[in-house]
Tab-separated table of C-alpha atoms and ligand atoms in Angstrom:
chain	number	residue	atom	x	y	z
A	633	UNK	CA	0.000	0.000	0.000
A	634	UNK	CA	1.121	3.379	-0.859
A	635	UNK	CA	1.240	5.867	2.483
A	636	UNK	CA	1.663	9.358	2.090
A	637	UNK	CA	0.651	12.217	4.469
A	638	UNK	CA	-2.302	14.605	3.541
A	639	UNK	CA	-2.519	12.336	0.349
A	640	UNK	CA	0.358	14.264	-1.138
A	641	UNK	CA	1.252	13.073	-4.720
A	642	UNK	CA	-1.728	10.887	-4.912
A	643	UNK	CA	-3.935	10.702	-7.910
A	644	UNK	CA	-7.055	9.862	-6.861
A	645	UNK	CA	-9.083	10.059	-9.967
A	646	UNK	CA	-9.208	10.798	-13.989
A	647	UNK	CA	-10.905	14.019	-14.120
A	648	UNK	CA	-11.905	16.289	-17.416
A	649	UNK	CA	-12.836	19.491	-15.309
A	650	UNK	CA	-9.847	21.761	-14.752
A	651	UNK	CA	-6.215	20.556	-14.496
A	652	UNK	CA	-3.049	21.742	-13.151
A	653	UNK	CA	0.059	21.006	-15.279
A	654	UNK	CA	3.418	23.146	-14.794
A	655	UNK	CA	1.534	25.901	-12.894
A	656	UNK	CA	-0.891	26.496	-15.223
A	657	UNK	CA	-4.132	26.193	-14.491
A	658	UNK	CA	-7.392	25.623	-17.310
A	659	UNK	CA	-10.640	24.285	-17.040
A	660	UNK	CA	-12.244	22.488	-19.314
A	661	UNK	CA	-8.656	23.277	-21.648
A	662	UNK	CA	-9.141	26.869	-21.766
A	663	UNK	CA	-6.453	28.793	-19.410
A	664	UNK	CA	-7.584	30.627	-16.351
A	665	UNK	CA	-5.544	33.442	-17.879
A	666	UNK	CA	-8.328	34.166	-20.696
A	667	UNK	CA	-10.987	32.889	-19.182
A	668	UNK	CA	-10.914	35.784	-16.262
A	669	UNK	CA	-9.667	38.264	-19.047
A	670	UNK	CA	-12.594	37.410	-21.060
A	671	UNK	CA	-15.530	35.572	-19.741
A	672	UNK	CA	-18.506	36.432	-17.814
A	673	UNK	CA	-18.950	33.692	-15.102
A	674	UNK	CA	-22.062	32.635	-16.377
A	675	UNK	CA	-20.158	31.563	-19.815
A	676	UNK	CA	-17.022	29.745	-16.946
A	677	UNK	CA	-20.239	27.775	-14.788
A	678	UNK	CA	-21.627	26.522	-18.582
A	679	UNK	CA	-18.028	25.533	-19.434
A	680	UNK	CA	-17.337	23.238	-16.246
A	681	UNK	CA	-20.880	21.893	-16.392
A	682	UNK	CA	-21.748	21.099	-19.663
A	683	UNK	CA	-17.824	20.909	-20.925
A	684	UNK	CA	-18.188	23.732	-23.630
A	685	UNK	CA	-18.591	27.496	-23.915
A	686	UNK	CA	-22.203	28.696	-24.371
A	687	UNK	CA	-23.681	30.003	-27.959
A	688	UNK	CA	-25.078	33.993	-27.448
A	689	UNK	CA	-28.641	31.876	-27.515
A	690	UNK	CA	-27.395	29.109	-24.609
A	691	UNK	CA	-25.721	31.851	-22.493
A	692	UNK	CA	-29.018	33.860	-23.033
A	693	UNK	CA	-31.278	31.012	-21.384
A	694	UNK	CA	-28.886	29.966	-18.879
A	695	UNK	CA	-28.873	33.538	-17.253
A	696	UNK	CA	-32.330	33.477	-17.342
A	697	UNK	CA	-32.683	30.353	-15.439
A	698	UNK	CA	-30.375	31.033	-12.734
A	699	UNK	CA	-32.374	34.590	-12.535
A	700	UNK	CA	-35.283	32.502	-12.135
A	701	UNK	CA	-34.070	30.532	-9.549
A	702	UNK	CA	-32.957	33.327	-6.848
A	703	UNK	CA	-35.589	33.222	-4.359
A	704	UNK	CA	-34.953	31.330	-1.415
A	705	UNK	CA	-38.374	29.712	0.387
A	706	UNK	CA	-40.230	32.123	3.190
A	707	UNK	CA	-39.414	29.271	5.598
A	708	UNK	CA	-35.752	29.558	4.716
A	709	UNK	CA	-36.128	33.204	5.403
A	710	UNK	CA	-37.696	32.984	8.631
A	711	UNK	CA	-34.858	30.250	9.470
A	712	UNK	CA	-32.439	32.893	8.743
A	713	UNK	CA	-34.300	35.686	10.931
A	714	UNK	CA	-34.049	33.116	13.656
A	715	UNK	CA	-30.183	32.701	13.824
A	716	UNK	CA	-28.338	33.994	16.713
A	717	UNK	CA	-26.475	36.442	15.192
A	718	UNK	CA	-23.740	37.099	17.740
A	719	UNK	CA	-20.390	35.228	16.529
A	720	UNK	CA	-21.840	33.094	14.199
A	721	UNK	CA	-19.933	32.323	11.327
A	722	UNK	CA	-21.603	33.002	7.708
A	723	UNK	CA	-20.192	30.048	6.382
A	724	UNK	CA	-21.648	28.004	9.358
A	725	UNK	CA	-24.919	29.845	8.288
A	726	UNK	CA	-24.625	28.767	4.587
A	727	UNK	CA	-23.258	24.863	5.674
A	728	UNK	CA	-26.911	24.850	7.823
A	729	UNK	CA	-28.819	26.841	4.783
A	730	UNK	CA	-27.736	24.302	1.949
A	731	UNK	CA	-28.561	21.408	3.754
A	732	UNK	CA	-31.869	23.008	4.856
A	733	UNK	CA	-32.874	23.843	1.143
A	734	UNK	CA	-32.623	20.240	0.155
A	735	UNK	CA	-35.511	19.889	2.545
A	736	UNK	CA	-37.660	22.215	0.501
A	737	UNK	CA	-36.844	20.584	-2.768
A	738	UNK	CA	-38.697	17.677	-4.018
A	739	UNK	CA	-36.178	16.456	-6.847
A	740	UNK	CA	-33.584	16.405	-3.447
A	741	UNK	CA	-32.792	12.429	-3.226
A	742	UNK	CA	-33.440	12.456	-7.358
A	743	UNK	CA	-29.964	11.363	-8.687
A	744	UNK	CA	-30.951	11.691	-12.484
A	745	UNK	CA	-29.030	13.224	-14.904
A	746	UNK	CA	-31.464	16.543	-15.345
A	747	UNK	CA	-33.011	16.399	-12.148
A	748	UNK	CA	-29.487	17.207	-10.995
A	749	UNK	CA	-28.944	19.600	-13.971
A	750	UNK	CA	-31.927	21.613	-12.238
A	751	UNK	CA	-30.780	20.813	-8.746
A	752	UNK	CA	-27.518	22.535	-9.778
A	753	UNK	CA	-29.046	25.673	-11.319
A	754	UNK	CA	-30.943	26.063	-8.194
A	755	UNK	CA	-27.899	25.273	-6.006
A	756	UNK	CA	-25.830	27.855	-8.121
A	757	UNK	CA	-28.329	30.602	-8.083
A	758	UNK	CA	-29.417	30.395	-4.048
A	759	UNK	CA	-26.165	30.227	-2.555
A	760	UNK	CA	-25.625	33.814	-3.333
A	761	UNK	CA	-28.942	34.639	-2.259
A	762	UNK	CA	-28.339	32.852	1.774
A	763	UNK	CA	-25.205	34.804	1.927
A	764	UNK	CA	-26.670	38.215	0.758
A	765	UNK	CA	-29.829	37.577	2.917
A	766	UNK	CA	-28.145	36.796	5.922
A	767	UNK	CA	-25.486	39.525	5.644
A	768	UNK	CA	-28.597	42.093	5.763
A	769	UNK	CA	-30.551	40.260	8.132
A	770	UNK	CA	-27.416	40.821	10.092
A	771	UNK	CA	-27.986	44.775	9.531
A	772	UNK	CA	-31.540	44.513	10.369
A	773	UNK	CA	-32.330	45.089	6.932
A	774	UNK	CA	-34.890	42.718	4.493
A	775	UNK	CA	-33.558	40.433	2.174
A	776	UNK	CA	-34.113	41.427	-1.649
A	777	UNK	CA	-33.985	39.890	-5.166
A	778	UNK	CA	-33.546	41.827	-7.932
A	779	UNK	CA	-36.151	43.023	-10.341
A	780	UNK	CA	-34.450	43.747	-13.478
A	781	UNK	CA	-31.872	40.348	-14.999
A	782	UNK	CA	-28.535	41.273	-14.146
A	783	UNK	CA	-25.796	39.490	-14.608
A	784	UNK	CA	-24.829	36.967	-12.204
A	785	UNK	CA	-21.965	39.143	-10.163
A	786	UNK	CA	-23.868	42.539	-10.259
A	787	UNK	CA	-26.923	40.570	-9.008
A	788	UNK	CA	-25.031	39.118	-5.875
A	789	UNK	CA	-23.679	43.150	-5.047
A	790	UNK	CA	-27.158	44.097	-5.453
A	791	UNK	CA	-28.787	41.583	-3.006
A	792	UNK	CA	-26.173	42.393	-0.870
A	793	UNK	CA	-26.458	45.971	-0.818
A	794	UNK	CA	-29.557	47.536	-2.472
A	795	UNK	CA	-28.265	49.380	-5.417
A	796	UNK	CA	-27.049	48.313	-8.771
A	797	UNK	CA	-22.573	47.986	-8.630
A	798	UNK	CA	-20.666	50.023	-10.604
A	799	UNK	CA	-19.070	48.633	-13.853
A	800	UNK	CA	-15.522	48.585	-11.707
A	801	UNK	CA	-17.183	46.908	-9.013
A	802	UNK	CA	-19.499	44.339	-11.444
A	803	UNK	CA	-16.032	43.496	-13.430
A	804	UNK	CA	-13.580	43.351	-11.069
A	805	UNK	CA	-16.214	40.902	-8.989
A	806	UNK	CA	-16.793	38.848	-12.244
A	807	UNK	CA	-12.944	38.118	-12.424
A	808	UNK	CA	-13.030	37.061	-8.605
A	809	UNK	CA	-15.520	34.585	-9.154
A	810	UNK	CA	-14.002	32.839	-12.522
A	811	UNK	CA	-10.575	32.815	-11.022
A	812	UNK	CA	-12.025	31.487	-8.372
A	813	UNK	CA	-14.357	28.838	-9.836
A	814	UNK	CA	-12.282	25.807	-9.998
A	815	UNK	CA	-9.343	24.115	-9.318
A	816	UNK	CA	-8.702	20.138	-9.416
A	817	UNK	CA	-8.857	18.026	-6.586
A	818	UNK	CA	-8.544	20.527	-3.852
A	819	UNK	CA	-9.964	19.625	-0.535
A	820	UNK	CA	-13.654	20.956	-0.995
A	821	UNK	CA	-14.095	19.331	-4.394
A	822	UNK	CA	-12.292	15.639	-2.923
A	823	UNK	CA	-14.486	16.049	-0.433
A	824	UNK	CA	-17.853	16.443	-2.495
A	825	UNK	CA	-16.516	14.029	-4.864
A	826	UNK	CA	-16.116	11.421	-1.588
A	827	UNK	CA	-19.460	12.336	-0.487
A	828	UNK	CA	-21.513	11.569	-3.296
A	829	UNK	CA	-19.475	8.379	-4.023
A	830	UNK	CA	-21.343	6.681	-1.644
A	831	UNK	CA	-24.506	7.506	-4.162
A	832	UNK	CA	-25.118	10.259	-1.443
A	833	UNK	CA	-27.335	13.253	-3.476
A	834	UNK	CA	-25.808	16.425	-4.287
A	835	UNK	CA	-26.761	18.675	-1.694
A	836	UNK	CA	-25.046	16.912	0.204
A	837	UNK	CA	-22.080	17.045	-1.628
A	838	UNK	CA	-21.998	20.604	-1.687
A	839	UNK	CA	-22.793	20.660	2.370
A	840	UNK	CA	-19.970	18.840	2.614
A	841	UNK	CA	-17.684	20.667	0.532
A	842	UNK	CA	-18.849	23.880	2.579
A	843	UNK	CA	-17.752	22.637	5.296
A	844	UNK	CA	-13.944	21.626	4.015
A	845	UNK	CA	-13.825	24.952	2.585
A	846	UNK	CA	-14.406	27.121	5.540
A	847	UNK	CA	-11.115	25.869	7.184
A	848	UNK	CA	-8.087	28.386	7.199
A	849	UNK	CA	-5.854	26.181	5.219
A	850	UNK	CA	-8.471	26.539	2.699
A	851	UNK	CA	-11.197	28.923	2.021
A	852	UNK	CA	-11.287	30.168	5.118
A	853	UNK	CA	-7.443	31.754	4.488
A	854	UNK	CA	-8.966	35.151	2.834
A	855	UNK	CA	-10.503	36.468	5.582
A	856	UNK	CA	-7.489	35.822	7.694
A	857	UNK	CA	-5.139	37.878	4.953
A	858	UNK	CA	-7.612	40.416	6.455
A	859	UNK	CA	-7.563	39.905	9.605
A	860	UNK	CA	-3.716	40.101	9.214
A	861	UNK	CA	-3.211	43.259	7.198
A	862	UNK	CA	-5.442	45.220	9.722
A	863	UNK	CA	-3.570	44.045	12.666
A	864	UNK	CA	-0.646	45.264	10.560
A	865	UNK	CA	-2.189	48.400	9.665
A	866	UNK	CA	0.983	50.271	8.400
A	867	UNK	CA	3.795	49.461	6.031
A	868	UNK	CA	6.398	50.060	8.692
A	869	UNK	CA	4.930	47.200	10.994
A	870	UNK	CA	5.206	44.668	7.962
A	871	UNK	CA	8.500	43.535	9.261
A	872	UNK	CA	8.277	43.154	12.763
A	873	UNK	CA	4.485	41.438	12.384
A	874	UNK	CA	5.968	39.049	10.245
A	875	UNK	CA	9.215	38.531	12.188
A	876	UNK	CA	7.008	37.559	15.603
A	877	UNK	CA	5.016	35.758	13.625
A	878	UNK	CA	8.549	33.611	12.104
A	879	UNK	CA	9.994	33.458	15.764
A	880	UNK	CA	6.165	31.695	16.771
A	881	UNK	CA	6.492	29.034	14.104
A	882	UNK	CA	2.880	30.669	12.690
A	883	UNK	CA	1.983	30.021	9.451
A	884	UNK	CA	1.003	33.147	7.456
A	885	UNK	CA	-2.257	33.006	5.643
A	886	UNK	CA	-2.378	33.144	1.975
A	887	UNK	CA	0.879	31.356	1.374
A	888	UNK	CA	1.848	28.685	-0.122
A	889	UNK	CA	0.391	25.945	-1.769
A	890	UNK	CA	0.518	21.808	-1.998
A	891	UNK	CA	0.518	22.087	-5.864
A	892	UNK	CA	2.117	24.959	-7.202
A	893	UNK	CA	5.918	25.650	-6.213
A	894	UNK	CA	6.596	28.333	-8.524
A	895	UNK	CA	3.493	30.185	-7.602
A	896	UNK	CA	-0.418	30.110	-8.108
A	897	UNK	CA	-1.154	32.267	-11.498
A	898	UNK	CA	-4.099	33.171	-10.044
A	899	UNK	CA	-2.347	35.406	-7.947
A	900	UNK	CA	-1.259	37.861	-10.382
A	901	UNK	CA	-4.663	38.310	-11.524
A	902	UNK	CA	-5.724	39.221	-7.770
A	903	UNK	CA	-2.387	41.088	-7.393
A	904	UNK	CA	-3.309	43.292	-10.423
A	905	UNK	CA	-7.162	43.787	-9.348
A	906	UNK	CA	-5.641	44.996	-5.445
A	907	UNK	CA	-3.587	47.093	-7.169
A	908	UNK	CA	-6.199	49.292	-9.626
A	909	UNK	CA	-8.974	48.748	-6.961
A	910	UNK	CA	-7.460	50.295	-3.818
A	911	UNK	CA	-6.076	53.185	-6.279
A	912	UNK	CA	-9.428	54.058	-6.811
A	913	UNK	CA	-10.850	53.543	-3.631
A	914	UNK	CA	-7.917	55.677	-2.297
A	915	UNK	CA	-6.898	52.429	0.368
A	916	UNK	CA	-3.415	52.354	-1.285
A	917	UNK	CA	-2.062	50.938	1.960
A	918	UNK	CA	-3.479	47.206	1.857
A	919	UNK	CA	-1.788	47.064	-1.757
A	920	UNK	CA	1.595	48.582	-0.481
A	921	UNK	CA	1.467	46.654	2.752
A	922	UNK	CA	0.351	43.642	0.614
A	923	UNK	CA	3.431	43.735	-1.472
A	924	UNK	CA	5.707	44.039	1.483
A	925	UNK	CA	4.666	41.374	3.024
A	926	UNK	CA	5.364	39.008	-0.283
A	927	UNK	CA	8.819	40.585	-0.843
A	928	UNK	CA	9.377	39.230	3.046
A	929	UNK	CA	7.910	35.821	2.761
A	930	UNK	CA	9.733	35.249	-0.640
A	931	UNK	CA	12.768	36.279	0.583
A	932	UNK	CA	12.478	34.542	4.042
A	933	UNK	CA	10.741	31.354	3.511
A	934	UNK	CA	10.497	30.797	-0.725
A	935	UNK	CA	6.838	30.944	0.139
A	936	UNK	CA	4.766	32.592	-2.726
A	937	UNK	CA	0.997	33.918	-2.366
A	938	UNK	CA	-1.454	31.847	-3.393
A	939	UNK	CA	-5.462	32.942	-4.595
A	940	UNK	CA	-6.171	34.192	-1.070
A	941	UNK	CA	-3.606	36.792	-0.297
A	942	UNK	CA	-4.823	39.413	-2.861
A	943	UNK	CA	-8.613	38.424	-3.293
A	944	UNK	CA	-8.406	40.014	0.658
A	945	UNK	CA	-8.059	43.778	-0.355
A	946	UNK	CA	-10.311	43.165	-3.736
A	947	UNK	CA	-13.061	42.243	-1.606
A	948	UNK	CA	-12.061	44.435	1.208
A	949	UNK	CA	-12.107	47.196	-1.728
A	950	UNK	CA	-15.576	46.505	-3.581
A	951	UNK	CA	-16.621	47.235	0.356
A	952	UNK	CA	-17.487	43.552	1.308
A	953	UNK	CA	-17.314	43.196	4.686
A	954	UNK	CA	-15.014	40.602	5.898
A	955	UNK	CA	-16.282	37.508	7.328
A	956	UNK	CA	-17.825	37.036	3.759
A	957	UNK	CA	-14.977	36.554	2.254
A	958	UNK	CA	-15.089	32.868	1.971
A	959	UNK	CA	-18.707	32.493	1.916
A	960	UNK	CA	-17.662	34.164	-1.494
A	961	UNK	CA	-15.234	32.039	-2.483
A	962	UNK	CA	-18.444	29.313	-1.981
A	963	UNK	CA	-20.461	31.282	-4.699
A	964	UNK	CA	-17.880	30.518	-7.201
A	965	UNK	CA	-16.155	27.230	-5.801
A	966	UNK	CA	-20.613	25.857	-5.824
A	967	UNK	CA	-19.591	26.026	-9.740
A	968	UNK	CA	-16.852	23.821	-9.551
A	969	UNK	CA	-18.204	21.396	-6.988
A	970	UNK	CA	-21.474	20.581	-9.492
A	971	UNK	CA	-18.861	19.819	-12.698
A	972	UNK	CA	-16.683	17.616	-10.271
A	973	UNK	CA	-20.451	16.032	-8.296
A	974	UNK	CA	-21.481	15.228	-11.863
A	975	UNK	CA	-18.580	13.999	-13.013
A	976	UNK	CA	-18.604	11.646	-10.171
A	977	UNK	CA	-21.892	9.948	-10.823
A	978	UNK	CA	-21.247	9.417	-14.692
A	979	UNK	CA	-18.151	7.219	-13.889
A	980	UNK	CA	-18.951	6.426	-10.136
A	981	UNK	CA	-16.994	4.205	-7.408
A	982	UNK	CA	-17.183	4.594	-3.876
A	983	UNK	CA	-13.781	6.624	-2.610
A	984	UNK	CA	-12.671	4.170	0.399
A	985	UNK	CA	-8.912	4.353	0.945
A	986	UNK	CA	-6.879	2.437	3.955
A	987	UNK	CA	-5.250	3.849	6.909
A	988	UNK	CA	-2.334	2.362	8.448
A	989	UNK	CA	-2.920	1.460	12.264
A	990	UNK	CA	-0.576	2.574	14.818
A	991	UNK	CA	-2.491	2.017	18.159
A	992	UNK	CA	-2.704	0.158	20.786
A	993	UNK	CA	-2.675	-3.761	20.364
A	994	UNK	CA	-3.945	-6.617	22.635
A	995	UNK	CA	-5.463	-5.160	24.642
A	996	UNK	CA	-7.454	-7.267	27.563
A	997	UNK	CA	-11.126	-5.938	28.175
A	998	UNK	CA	-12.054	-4.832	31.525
A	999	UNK	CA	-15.355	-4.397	32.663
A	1000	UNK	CA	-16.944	-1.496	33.346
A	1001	UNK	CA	-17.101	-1.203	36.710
A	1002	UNK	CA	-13.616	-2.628	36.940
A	1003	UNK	CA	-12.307	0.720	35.426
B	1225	LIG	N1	3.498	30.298	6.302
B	1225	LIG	C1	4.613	29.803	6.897
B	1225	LIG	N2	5.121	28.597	6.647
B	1225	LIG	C2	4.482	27.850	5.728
B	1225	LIG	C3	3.339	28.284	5.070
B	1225	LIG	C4	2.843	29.577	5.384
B	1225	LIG	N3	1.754	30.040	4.797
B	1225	LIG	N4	2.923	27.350	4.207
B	1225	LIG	C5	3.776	26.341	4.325
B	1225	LIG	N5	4.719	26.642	5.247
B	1225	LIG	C6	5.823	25.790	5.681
B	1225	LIG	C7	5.315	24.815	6.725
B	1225	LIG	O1	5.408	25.320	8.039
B	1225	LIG	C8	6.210	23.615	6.485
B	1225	LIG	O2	7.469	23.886	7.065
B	1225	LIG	P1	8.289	22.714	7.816
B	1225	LIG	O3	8.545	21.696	6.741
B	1225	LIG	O4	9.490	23.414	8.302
B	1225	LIG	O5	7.383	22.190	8.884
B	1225	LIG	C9	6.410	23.617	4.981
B	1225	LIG	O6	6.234	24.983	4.571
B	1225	LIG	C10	5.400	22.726	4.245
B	1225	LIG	O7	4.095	23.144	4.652
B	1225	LIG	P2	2.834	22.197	4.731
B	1225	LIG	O8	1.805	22.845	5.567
B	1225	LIG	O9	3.242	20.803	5.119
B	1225	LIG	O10	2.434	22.171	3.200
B	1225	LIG	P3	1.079	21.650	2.626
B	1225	LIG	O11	1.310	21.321	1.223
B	1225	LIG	O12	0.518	20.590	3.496
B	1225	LIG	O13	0.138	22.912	2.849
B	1225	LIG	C11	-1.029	24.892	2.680
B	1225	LIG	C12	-0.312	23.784	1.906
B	1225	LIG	C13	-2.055	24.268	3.642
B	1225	LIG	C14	-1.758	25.770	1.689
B	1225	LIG	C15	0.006	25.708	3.490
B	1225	LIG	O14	0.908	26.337	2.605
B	1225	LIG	C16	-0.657	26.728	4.393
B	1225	LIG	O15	-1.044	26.368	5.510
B	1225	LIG	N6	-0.818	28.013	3.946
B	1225	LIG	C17	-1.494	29.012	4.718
B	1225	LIG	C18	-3.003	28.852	4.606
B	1225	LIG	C19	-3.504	29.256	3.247
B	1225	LIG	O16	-3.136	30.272	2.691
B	1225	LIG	N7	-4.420	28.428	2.718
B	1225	LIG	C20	-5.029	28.670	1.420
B	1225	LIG	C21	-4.447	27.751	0.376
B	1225	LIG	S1	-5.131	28.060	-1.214
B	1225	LIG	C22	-6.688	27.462	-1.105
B	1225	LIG	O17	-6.957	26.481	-0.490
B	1225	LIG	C23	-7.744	28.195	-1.759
């Protein structure tokens, strides 16, 4: 048997999604680099689902569905309203929300091909809404859908925040979520690949994958870069933040990566949005301080950034607040986690590897109240 820690080096599967070869990333064969340069992510979640780009006609009708399919049920809503708000994670909020929906979905435990083709549309299109819903339920504010089509990233800003995004805003957001959208056999997809292996349906793949995703060495790393940069909150405390944090072994969020050695090219893409968007928003300082902080890590520990150190100031920028940060990265990632779900069932087999025991042997029962 073949042991390695974390599964490093292992292939698990054949997959026709996205690959990683040499540092560059594509999915479906198209690189990441033109996709986010060129693509709405409407067009990048019709790529990794049905393997091809959409005609004008298909990209027309596949707006329009997931338009159609905002809405969340009242009894979600009231669910929502009903949360303790008080340190509660978003991401725990959208874990319970997902798994909730599938109660108030009749095709739920339907694993046929276009039952699951709806299922995902619905999936794709309510995820936003939970998030933008909760994050003004949290500001005592109504949850609200849009009544003119927009497209898929200026309707999340508006649900979030009442007002139509400006085309900065709207395009800058659009490249966050098809950079984002996905990559391999990272630990959220493995994991809603493993879950419906077992024939399990695909909400609760995508429960499942929430969950892997909201851990820091994940998803759950953007929020952190956040977190970081305003405890920083200066260029000239770059150095000695990062030196404590050397001298306490800490690892620094947003760097580094399992795959890529010679750096994540989605990074540059972020690097390049931080850049333009906290020029205009006059917040210079999270690029600057940004910067610094790569210059040190490079030069200290090789360590390069990976998609999570930048996409903290865009968000940070577009005026996001920050514990959404990876519920985010979930709006895009959902895309990612269908392709790989229905990838799965077309060539299924149940994901069961071995572990190697290293506990205790032999050992001689004692009875209860013997102990
Ligand atoms: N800061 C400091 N040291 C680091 C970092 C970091 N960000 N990343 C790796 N290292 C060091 C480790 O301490 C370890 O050193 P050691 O061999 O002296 O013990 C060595 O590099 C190897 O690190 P591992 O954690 O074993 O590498 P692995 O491939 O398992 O981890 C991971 C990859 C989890 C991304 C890691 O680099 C990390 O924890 N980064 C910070 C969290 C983060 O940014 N996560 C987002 C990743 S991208 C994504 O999931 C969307």
């Amino acid at each position: 048997m073949v042991k390695t820690k974390g599964l490093e080096g292992v292939v698990a599967t054949t997959s026709s999604v996205s690959s990683i070869v040499d540092d560059v990333l594509t999915y479906r064969g198209y690189s990441i680099d033109d996709l986010a340069e060129y693509t709405d992510f409407e067009e990048v979640i019709y790529l990794l689902w049905y393997g091809k780009l959409p005609s004008l006609k298909q990209l027309a009708a596949f707006r329009n569905e997931l338009n159609e399919n905002v809405s969340l049920p009242s009894e979600l809503i009231a669910q929502l309203k009903s949360f303790p708000i008080k340190n509660i994670h978003p991401m725990a909020v959208l874990r319970t929300c997902v798994s909730a929906l599938a109660l108030y979905d009749k095709e739920a435990d339907d694993t046929d091909d276009q039952a699951n083709l709806r299922k995902a549309i619905r999936l794709q299109a309510k995820i936003p809404a939970i998030i933008a819903a909760y994050a003004r339920i949290c500001e005592g504010k109504e949850p609200i859908i849009p009544e003119v089509p927009l497209s898929f990233s200026a309707n999340f800003l508006y649900m979030l925040k009442g007002s139509i995004p400006d085309q900065t805003s709207e395009a800058a957001f659009n490249k966050a979520l098809v950079l984002h959208a996905d990559h391999e056999l990272n630990a959220s997809t493995f994991t809603s690949r493993v879950c419906v292996a077992t024939l399990s349906d695909m909400y609760s793949g995508i429960t499942a994958a929430i969950g892997a995703l909201k851990g820091p060495l994940h998803g759950g790393a953007n929020e952190r870069v956040m977190k970081m940069l305003s405890e920083i909150d200066g260029i000239d405390f770059v150095e000695p933040y990062l030196q404590r944090a050397f001298a306490n072994k800490e690892k620094i969020m947003g760097f580094g990566h399992r795959v890529y050695k010679n750096g994540d090219p989605r990074a540059k893409h972020l690097r390049e949005m931080s850049r333009l968007l906290t020029k205009v928003t006059g917040e210079g300082k999270w690029y600057n301080m940004s910067i610094k902080i790569e210059e040190i890590i490079r030069r200290e520990k090789g360590l390069l950034p990976n998609v999570d150190f930048y996409s903290a100031s865009v968000y940070h920028c577009l005026g996001i607040k920050h514990n959404l940060f990876t519920p985010i990265f979930a709006i895009s990632r959902t895309s990612g986690w269908i392709a790989h779900i229905l990838e799965q069932y077309e060539n299924n087999r149940l994901i069961r590897p071995r572990a190697e025991y290293i506990g205790l042997k032999h050992q001689a029962y004692v009875p209860l109240a013997e102990r």
